[in-house]
Every structure is written in C-alpha cells, then in structure tokens.
Amino acid sequence: MKRILQIVTGLGTGDGKAEVVCRLSRELARRGWAVTIATVDEGARDVPGVRIARFRPGWPRIVYFSGGMARGLRALVREADVVQVHGSWTSPVWWGCRCAAAEKKRLVVTPHGSFDPVRLAYSGWKKRIVGWLDRRSLRLADVV
C-alpha cells in the first residue's frame, strides 16, 4: 500500500486549499492509499478514511509555526512514500520540504496560486524576507 503525507496549514471549511486537500485525500484513500494529513489546525475536520495529525499552533502565528509539528513531522515523513505540501510562505511547508529531503522522500509542492502577482503583492515585504525559504522548497521538489 502506498503512503502519502499531505501537509497543510488548516482544514477550515470555506478555504479552497483545504477543500482541495480534503477531496484529494479522500479520493486517494478510496483508491487504496494510506493517507495522513498533518495540520496546525487543532479543530481540523475529519476526512473519511484519512488519518489527521493535528499540531498545536505556536508563535509566530503569521507563518503557522508549531513546535509540536517541528518535533513530530519527521516521524510522519519517515512513514510516507510521498510527501505533498500545500501552499507557500508558511512554516509547515518549509519544514515539510526539509524533512522530505532529509528522509529522501518524493516531494510534491502544490503552491495553490501562492505565486500569482496579486498574491505576491499582499504582504510583499514579509514575502521578500522569507522568500529564500520558498525558493529552497521549490528546488527540493520532485514535482511542482
């Protein structure tokens, strides 16, 4: 059985990225994959047939840092055959890419429009500060 780890900041309803992750995960599980979603959303909804690893968000919330995720993600990555990170500009993406590379796992980076010029302009000064982390994540990916 193939195992995939999906990493996303949250699974809140009404969030397009979260909806994609939930539907993709549900379909992969239906097709026989063992799917785990790692999120810093403690109140994340359940997805039928999918294991949810919830981590408590920490500070600074602006990049969705989680000390628990920083400590626990490496073990989840070790269990997986494929790691897919969703989004950009957040600690779960950066740490997920780093762990996948360290464990030599296949890495899929799905930015979900994060690099659209309008989205880049929003809080652009922050993105210029941390942009090197996202460029590094993209270089580590097997598929974008």
mmCIF file with all atom_site columns, C-alpha atoms in Angstrom:
data_model
loop_
_atom_site.group_PDB
_atom_site.id
_atom_site.type_symbol
_atom_site.label_atom_id
_atom_site.label_alt_id
_atom_site.label_comp_id
_atom_site.label_asym_id
_atom_site.label_entity_id
_atom_site.label_seq_id
_atom_site.pdbx_PDB_ins_code
_atom_site.Cartn_x
_atom_site.Cartn_y
_atom_site.Cartn_z
_atom_site.occupancy
_atom_site.B_iso_or_equiv
_atom_site.pdbx_formal_charge
_atom_site.auth_seq_id
_atom_site.auth_comp_id
_atom_site.auth_asym_id
_atom_site.auth_atom_id
_atom_site.pdbx_PDB_model_num
ATOM 1   C CA . MET A 1 1   ? 0.000   0.000  0.000  1.00 0.00 ? 1   MET A CA 1
ATOM 2   C CA . LYS A 1 2   ? 1.381   3.417  -0.950 1.00 0.00 ? 2   LYS A CA 1
ATOM 3   C CA . ARG A 1 3   ? 1.508   6.021  1.819  1.00 0.00 ? 3   ARG A CA 1
ATOM 4   C CA . ILE A 1 4   ? 1.178   9.753  1.306  1.00 0.00 ? 4   ILE A CA 1
ATOM 5   C CA . LEU A 1 5   ? 1.573   12.566 3.798  1.00 0.00 ? 5   LEU A CA 1
ATOM 6   C CA . GLN A 1 6   ? -0.323  15.758 2.991  1.00 0.00 ? 6   GLN A CA 1
ATOM 7   C CA . ILE A 1 7   ? 0.906   18.870 4.834  1.00 0.00 ? 7   ILE A CA 1
ATOM 8   C CA . VAL A 1 8   ? -1.382  21.912 5.042  1.00 0.00 ? 8   VAL A CA 1
ATOM 9   C CA . THR A 1 9   ? -1.800  24.785 7.481  1.00 0.00 ? 9   THR A CA 1
ATOM 10  C CA . GLY A 1 10  ? -5.512  24.229 8.074  1.00 0.00 ? 10  GLY A CA 1
ATOM 11  C CA . LEU A 1 11  ? -8.635  22.359 7.031  1.00 0.00 ? 11  LEU A CA 1
ATOM 12  C CA . GLY A 1 12  ? -11.227 25.038 7.741  1.00 0.00 ? 12  GLY A CA 1
ATOM 13  C CA . THR A 1 13  ? -14.449 24.971 5.782  1.00 0.00 ? 13  THR A CA 1
ATOM 14  C CA . GLY A 1 14  ? -14.717 27.560 3.056  1.00 0.00 ? 14  GLY A CA 1
ATOM 15  C CA . ASP A 1 15  ? -10.958 27.531 2.427  1.00 0.00 ? 15  ASP A CA 1
ATOM 16  C CA . GLY A 1 16  ? -10.324 26.475 -1.180 1.00 0.00 ? 16  GLY A CA 1
ATOM 17  C CA . LYS A 1 17  ? -6.917  24.957 -0.454 1.00 0.00 ? 17  LYS A CA 1
ATOM 18  C CA . ALA A 1 18  ? -8.345  22.953 2.448  1.00 0.00 ? 18  ALA A CA 1
ATOM 19  C CA . GLU A 1 19  ? -11.183 21.725 0.263  1.00 0.00 ? 19  GLU A CA 1
ATOM 20  C CA . VAL A 1 20  ? -8.728  20.520 -2.399 1.00 0.00 ? 20  VAL A CA 1
ATOM 21  C CA . VAL A 1 21  ? -6.625  18.715 0.226  1.00 0.00 ? 21  VAL A CA 1
ATOM 22  C CA . CYS A 1 22  ? -9.682  17.021 1.762  1.00 0.00 ? 22  CYS A CA 1
ATOM 23  C CA . ARG A 1 23  ? -11.122 15.893 -1.577 1.00 0.00 ? 23  ARG A CA 1
ATOM 24  C CA . LEU A 1 24  ? -7.757  14.728 -2.914 1.00 0.00 ? 24  LEU A CA 1
ATOM 25  C CA . SER A 1 25  ? -7.037  12.823 0.300  1.00 0.00 ? 25  SER A CA 1
ATOM 26  C CA . ARG A 1 26  ? -10.470 11.202 0.342  1.00 0.00 ? 26  ARG A CA 1
ATOM 27  C CA . GLU A 1 27  ? -10.046 10.077 -3.284 1.00 0.00 ? 27  GLU A CA 1
ATOM 28  C CA . LEU A 1 28  ? -6.529  8.745  -2.695 1.00 0.00 ? 28  LEU A CA 1
ATOM 29  C CA . ALA A 1 29  ? -7.818  6.761  0.300  1.00 0.00 ? 29  ALA A CA 1
ATOM 30  C CA . ARG A 1 30  ? -10.671 5.417  -1.835 1.00 0.00 ? 30  ARG A CA 1
ATOM 31  C CA . ARG A 1 31  ? -8.059  4.217  -4.345 1.00 0.00 ? 31  ARG A CA 1
ATOM 32  C CA . GLY A 1 32  ? -6.120  2.311  -1.700 1.00 0.00 ? 32  GLY A CA 1
ATOM 33  C CA . TRP A 1 33  ? -3.534  4.811  -0.488 1.00 0.00 ? 33  TRP A CA 1
ATOM 34  C CA . ALA A 1 34  ? -2.847  5.227  3.232  1.00 0.00 ? 34  ALA A CA 1
ATOM 35  C CA . VAL A 1 35  ? -3.293  8.995  3.675  1.00 0.00 ? 35  VAL A CA 1
ATOM 36  C CA . THR A 1 36  ? -2.256  11.201 6.569  1.00 0.00 ? 36  THR A CA 1
ATOM 37  C CA . ILE A 1 37  ? -2.915  14.937 6.714  1.00 0.00 ? 37  ILE A CA 1
ATOM 38  C CA . ALA A 1 38  ? -0.633  16.946 9.027  1.00 0.00 ? 38  ALA A CA 1
ATOM 39  C CA . THR A 1 39  ? -2.022  20.343 10.010 1.00 0.00 ? 39  THR A CA 1
ATOM 40  C CA . VAL A 1 40  ? -1.584  23.069 12.617 1.00 0.00 ? 40  VAL A CA 1
ATOM 41  C CA . ASP A 1 41  ? -5.372  23.382 12.756 1.00 0.00 ? 41  ASP A CA 1
ATOM 42  C CA . GLU A 1 42  ? -6.356  21.757 16.063 1.00 0.00 ? 42  GLU A CA 1
ATOM 43  C CA . GLY A 1 43  ? -10.026 21.930 15.135 1.00 0.00 ? 43  GLY A CA 1
ATOM 44  C CA . ALA A 1 44  ? -9.483  20.339 11.724 1.00 0.00 ? 44  ALA A CA 1
ATOM 45  C CA . ARG A 1 45  ? -12.477 18.429 10.449 1.00 0.00 ? 45  ARG A CA 1
ATOM 46  C CA . ASP A 1 46  ? -12.290 14.692 9.965  1.00 0.00 ? 46  ASP A CA 1
ATOM 47  C CA . VAL A 1 47  ? -11.937 13.255 6.474  1.00 0.00 ? 47  VAL A CA 1
ATOM 48  C CA . PRO A 1 48  ? -13.374 9.747  5.970  1.00 0.00 ? 48  PRO A CA 1
ATOM 49  C CA . GLY A 1 49  ? -10.632 7.146  5.557  1.00 0.00 ? 49  GLY A CA 1
ATOM 50  C CA . VAL A 1 50  ? -7.856  9.636  6.313  1.00 0.00 ? 50  VAL A CA 1
ATOM 51  C CA . ARG A 1 51  ? -5.691  9.966  9.421  1.00 0.00 ? 51  ARG A CA 1
ATOM 52  C CA . ILE A 1 52  ? -5.411  13.554 10.678 1.00 0.00 ? 52  ILE A CA 1
ATOM 53  C CA . ALA A 1 53  ? -2.297  14.582 12.655 1.00 0.00 ? 53  ALA A CA 1
ATOM 54  C CA . ARG A 1 54  ? -3.214  17.814 14.458 1.00 0.00 ? 54  ARG A CA 1
ATOM 55  C CA . PHE A 1 55  ? -0.497  20.013 15.895 1.00 0.00 ? 55  PHE A CA 1
ATOM 56  C CA . ARG A 1 56  ? -0.989  22.959 18.232 1.00 0.00 ? 56  ARG A CA 1
ATOM 57  C CA . PRO A 1 57  ? -0.138  26.274 16.576 1.00 0.00 ? 57  PRO A CA 1
ATOM 58  C CA . GLY A 1 58  ? 2.546   28.341 18.234 1.00 0.00 ? 58  GLY A CA 1
ATOM 59  C CA . TRP A 1 59  ? 4.181   31.706 17.819 1.00 0.00 ? 59  TRP A CA 1
ATOM 60  C CA . PRO A 1 60  ? 4.562   33.445 15.457 1.00 0.00 ? 60  PRO A CA 1
ATOM 61  C CA . ARG A 1 61  ? 1.116   32.619 14.106 1.00 0.00 ? 61  ARG A CA 1
ATOM 62  C CA . ILE A 1 62  ? 1.789   34.636 10.982 1.00 0.00 ? 62  ILE A CA 1
ATOM 63  C CA . VAL A 1 63  ? 3.843   31.750 9.486  1.00 0.00 ? 63  VAL A CA 1
ATOM 64  C CA . TYR A 1 64  ? 1.842   28.984 11.255 1.00 0.00 ? 64  TYR A CA 1
ATOM 65  C CA . PHE A 1 65  ? 4.814   27.822 13.299 1.00 0.00 ? 65  PHE A CA 1
ATOM 66  C CA . SER A 1 66  ? 4.210   24.830 15.537 1.00 0.00 ? 66  SER A CA 1
ATOM 67  C CA . GLY A 1 67  ? 6.825   23.427 17.892 1.00 0.00 ? 67  GLY A CA 1
ATOM 68  C CA . GLY A 1 68  ? 4.865   20.171 18.030 1.00 0.00 ? 68  GLY A CA 1
ATOM 69  C CA . MET A 1 69  ? 4.893   19.906 14.250 1.00 0.00 ? 69  MET A CA 1
ATOM 70  C CA . ALA A 1 70  ? 8.621   20.706 14.159 1.00 0.00 ? 70  ALA A CA 1
ATOM 71  C CA . ARG A 1 71  ? 9.188   17.802 16.560 1.00 0.00 ? 71  ARG A CA 1
ATOM 72  C CA . GLY A 1 72  ? 6.657   15.342 15.111 1.00 0.00 ? 72  GLY A CA 1
ATOM 73  C CA . LEU A 1 73  ? 6.758   15.847 11.366 1.00 0.00 ? 73  LEU A CA 1
ATOM 74  C CA . ARG A 1 74  ? 9.983   13.938 10.750 1.00 0.00 ? 74  ARG A CA 1
ATOM 75  C CA . ALA A 1 75  ? 8.414   10.697 12.054 1.00 0.00 ? 75  ALA A CA 1
ATOM 76  C CA . LEU A 1 76  ? 5.350   11.185 9.837  1.00 0.00 ? 76  LEU A CA 1
ATOM 77  C CA . VAL A 1 77  ? 7.597   11.801 6.828  1.00 0.00 ? 77  VAL A CA 1
ATOM 78  C CA . ARG A 1 78  ? 9.551   8.611  7.580  1.00 0.00 ? 78  ARG A CA 1
ATOM 79  C CA . GLU A 1 79  ? 6.287   6.610  7.377  1.00 0.00 ? 79  GLU A CA 1
ATOM 80  C CA . ALA A 1 80  ? 5.364   8.060  3.968  1.00 0.00 ? 80  ALA A CA 1
ATOM 81  C CA . ASP A 1 81  ? 6.378   7.155  0.434  1.00 0.00 ? 81  ASP A CA 1
ATOM 82  C CA . VAL A 1 82  ? 5.337   10.571 -0.907 1.00 0.00 ? 82  VAL A CA 1
ATOM 83  C CA . VAL A 1 83  ? 5.109   13.941 0.837  1.00 0.00 ? 83  VAL A CA 1
ATOM 84  C CA . GLN A 1 84  ? 2.887   16.669 -0.596 1.00 0.00 ? 84  GLN A CA 1
ATOM 85  C CA . VAL A 1 85  ? 2.959   20.184 0.831  1.00 0.00 ? 85  VAL A CA 1
ATOM 86  C CA . HIS A 1 86  ? 0.173   22.638 0.079  1.00 0.00 ? 86  HIS A CA 1
ATOM 87  C CA . GLY A 1 87  ? 0.685   26.392 -0.142 1.00 0.00 ? 87  GLY A CA 1
ATOM 88  C CA . SER A 1 88  ? 3.715   28.572 0.456  1.00 0.00 ? 88  SER A CA 1
ATOM 89  C CA . TRP A 1 89  ? 5.009   31.185 2.883  1.00 0.00 ? 89  TRP A CA 1
ATOM 90  C CA . THR A 1 90  ? 4.433   29.018 5.975  1.00 0.00 ? 90  THR A CA 1
ATOM 91  C CA . SER A 1 91  ? 6.488   27.012 8.419  1.00 0.00 ? 91  SER A CA 1
ATOM 92  C CA . PRO A 1 92  ? 4.664   23.689 7.731  1.00 0.00 ? 92  PRO A CA 1
ATOM 93  C CA . VAL A 1 93  ? 5.645   23.951 4.043  1.00 0.00 ? 93  VAL A CA 1
ATOM 94  C CA . TRP A 1 94  ? 9.274   24.802 4.779  1.00 0.00 ? 94  TRP A CA 1
ATOM 95  C CA . TRP A 1 95  ? 9.655   22.154 7.460  1.00 0.00 ? 95  TRP A CA 1
ATOM 96  C CA . GLY A 1 96  ? 7.812   19.513 5.414  1.00 0.00 ? 96  GLY A CA 1
ATOM 97  C CA . CYS A 1 97  ? 10.129  20.083 2.442  1.00 0.00 ? 97  CYS A CA 1
ATOM 98  C CA . ARG A 1 98  ? 13.192  19.952 4.654  1.00 0.00 ? 98  ARG A CA 1
ATOM 99  C CA . CYS A 1 99  ? 12.070  16.706 6.324  1.00 0.00 ? 99  CYS A CA 1
ATOM 100 C CA . ALA A 1 100 ? 11.190  15.097 2.976  1.00 0.00 ? 100 ALA A CA 1
ATOM 101 C CA . ALA A 1 101 ? 14.626  15.955 1.591  1.00 0.00 ? 101 ALA A CA 1
ATOM 102 C CA . ALA A 1 102 ? 16.385  14.684 4.731  1.00 0.00 ? 102 ALA A CA 1
ATOM 103 C CA . GLU A 1 103 ? 14.485  11.378 4.541  1.00 0.00 ? 103 GLU A CA 1
ATOM 104 C CA . LYS A 1 104 ? 14.922  11.164 0.731  1.00 0.00 ? 104 LYS A CA 1
ATOM 105 C CA . LYS A 1 105 ? 11.175  11.000 0.109  1.00 0.00 ? 105 LYS A CA 1
ATOM 106 C CA . ARG A 1 106 ? 9.403   12.024 -3.085 1.00 0.00 ? 106 ARG A CA 1
ATOM 107 C CA . LEU A 1 107 ? 8.233   15.617 -2.650 1.00 0.00 ? 107 LEU A CA 1
ATOM 108 C CA . VAL A 1 108 ? 5.316   17.343 -4.354 1.00 0.00 ? 108 VAL A CA 1
ATOM 109 C CA . VAL A 1 109 ? 4.938   21.095 -3.795 1.00 0.00 ? 109 VAL A CA 1
ATOM 110 C CA . THR A 1 110 ? 1.475   22.450 -4.628 1.00 0.00 ? 110 THR A CA 1
ATOM 111 C CA . PRO A 1 111 ? 1.534   26.268 -4.274 1.00 0.00 ? 111 PRO A CA 1
ATOM 112 C CA . HIS A 1 112 ? -2.207  26.795 -4.964 1.00 0.00 ? 112 HIS A CA 1
ATOM 113 C CA . GLY A 1 113 ? -1.690  30.180 -6.604 1.00 0.00 ? 113 GLY A CA 1
ATOM 114 C CA . SER A 1 114 ? 0.760   31.493 -3.990 1.00 0.00 ? 114 SER A CA 1
ATOM 115 C CA . PHE A 1 115 ? 2.990   32.951 -6.695 1.00 0.00 ? 115 PHE A CA 1
ATOM 116 C CA . ASP A 1 116 ? 0.288   34.866 -8.540 1.00 0.00 ? 116 ASP A CA 1
ATOM 117 C CA . PRO A 1 117 ? 1.410   38.535 -8.798 1.00 0.00 ? 117 PRO A CA 1
ATOM 118 C CA . VAL A 1 118 ? -1.620  39.763 -6.822 1.00 0.00 ? 118 VAL A CA 1
ATOM 119 C CA . ARG A 1 119 ? -0.918  37.292 -4.004 1.00 0.00 ? 119 ARG A CA 1
ATOM 120 C CA . LEU A 1 120 ? 2.801   38.133 -4.059 1.00 0.00 ? 120 LEU A CA 1
ATOM 121 C CA . ALA A 1 121 ? 1.993   41.828 -3.586 1.00 0.00 ? 121 ALA A CA 1
ATOM 122 C CA . TYR A 1 122 ? -0.114  41.125 -0.489 1.00 0.00 ? 122 TYR A CA 1
ATOM 123 C CA . SER A 1 123 ? 2.276   41.474 2.481  1.00 0.00 ? 123 SER A CA 1
ATOM 124 C CA . GLY A 1 124 ? 5.057   41.657 -0.096 1.00 0.00 ? 124 GLY A CA 1
ATOM 125 C CA . TRP A 1 125 ? 7.651   42.901 2.373  1.00 0.00 ? 125 TRP A CA 1
ATOM 126 C CA . LYS A 1 126 ? 7.183   39.763 4.506  1.00 0.00 ? 126 LYS A CA 1
ATOM 127 C CA . LYS A 1 127 ? 7.486   37.527 1.466  1.00 0.00 ? 127 LYS A CA 1
ATOM 128 C CA . ARG A 1 128 ? 10.720  39.250 0.448  1.00 0.00 ? 128 ARG A CA 1
ATOM 129 C CA . ILE A 1 129 ? 12.149  38.443 3.883  1.00 0.00 ? 129 ILE A CA 1
ATOM 130 C CA . VAL A 1 130 ? 11.248  34.725 3.780  1.00 0.00 ? 130 VAL A CA 1
ATOM 131 C CA . GLY A 1 131 ? 11.314  34.216 0.006  1.00 0.00 ? 131 GLY A CA 1
ATOM 132 C CA . TRP A 1 132 ? 14.580  32.321 0.166  1.00 0.00 ? 132 TRP A CA 1
ATOM 133 C CA . LEU A 1 133 ? 12.796  29.574 2.153  1.00 0.00 ? 133 LEU A CA 1
ATOM 134 C CA . ASP A 1 134 ? 10.169  29.146 -0.555 1.00 0.00 ? 134 ASP A CA 1
ATOM 135 C CA . ARG A 1 135 ? 12.773  29.147 -3.335 1.00 0.00 ? 135 ARG A CA 1
ATOM 136 C CA . ARG A 1 136 ? 14.634  26.427 -1.448 1.00 0.00 ? 136 ARG A CA 1
ATOM 137 C CA . SER A 1 137 ? 11.412  24.413 -1.051 1.00 0.00 ? 137 SER A CA 1
ATOM 138 C CA . LEU A 1 138 ? 10.743  24.615 -4.778 1.00 0.00 ? 138 LEU A CA 1
ATOM 139 C CA . ARG A 1 139 ? 14.286  23.456 -5.580 1.00 0.00 ? 139 ARG A CA 1
ATOM 140 C CA . LEU A 1 140 ? 13.850  20.413 -3.301 1.00 0.00 ? 140 LEU A CA 1
ATOM 141 C CA . ALA A 1 141 ? 10.608  19.334 -5.009 1.00 0.00 ? 141 ALA A CA 1
ATOM 142 C CA . ASP A 1 142 ? 10.393  16.418 -7.397 1.00 0.00 ? 142 ASP A CA 1
ATOM 143 C CA . VAL A 1 143 ? 7.155   17.893 -8.779 1.00 0.00 ? 143 VAL A CA 1
ATOM 144 C CA . VAL A 1 144 ? 5.647   21.387 -8.560 1.00 0.00 ? 144 VAL A CA 1
#
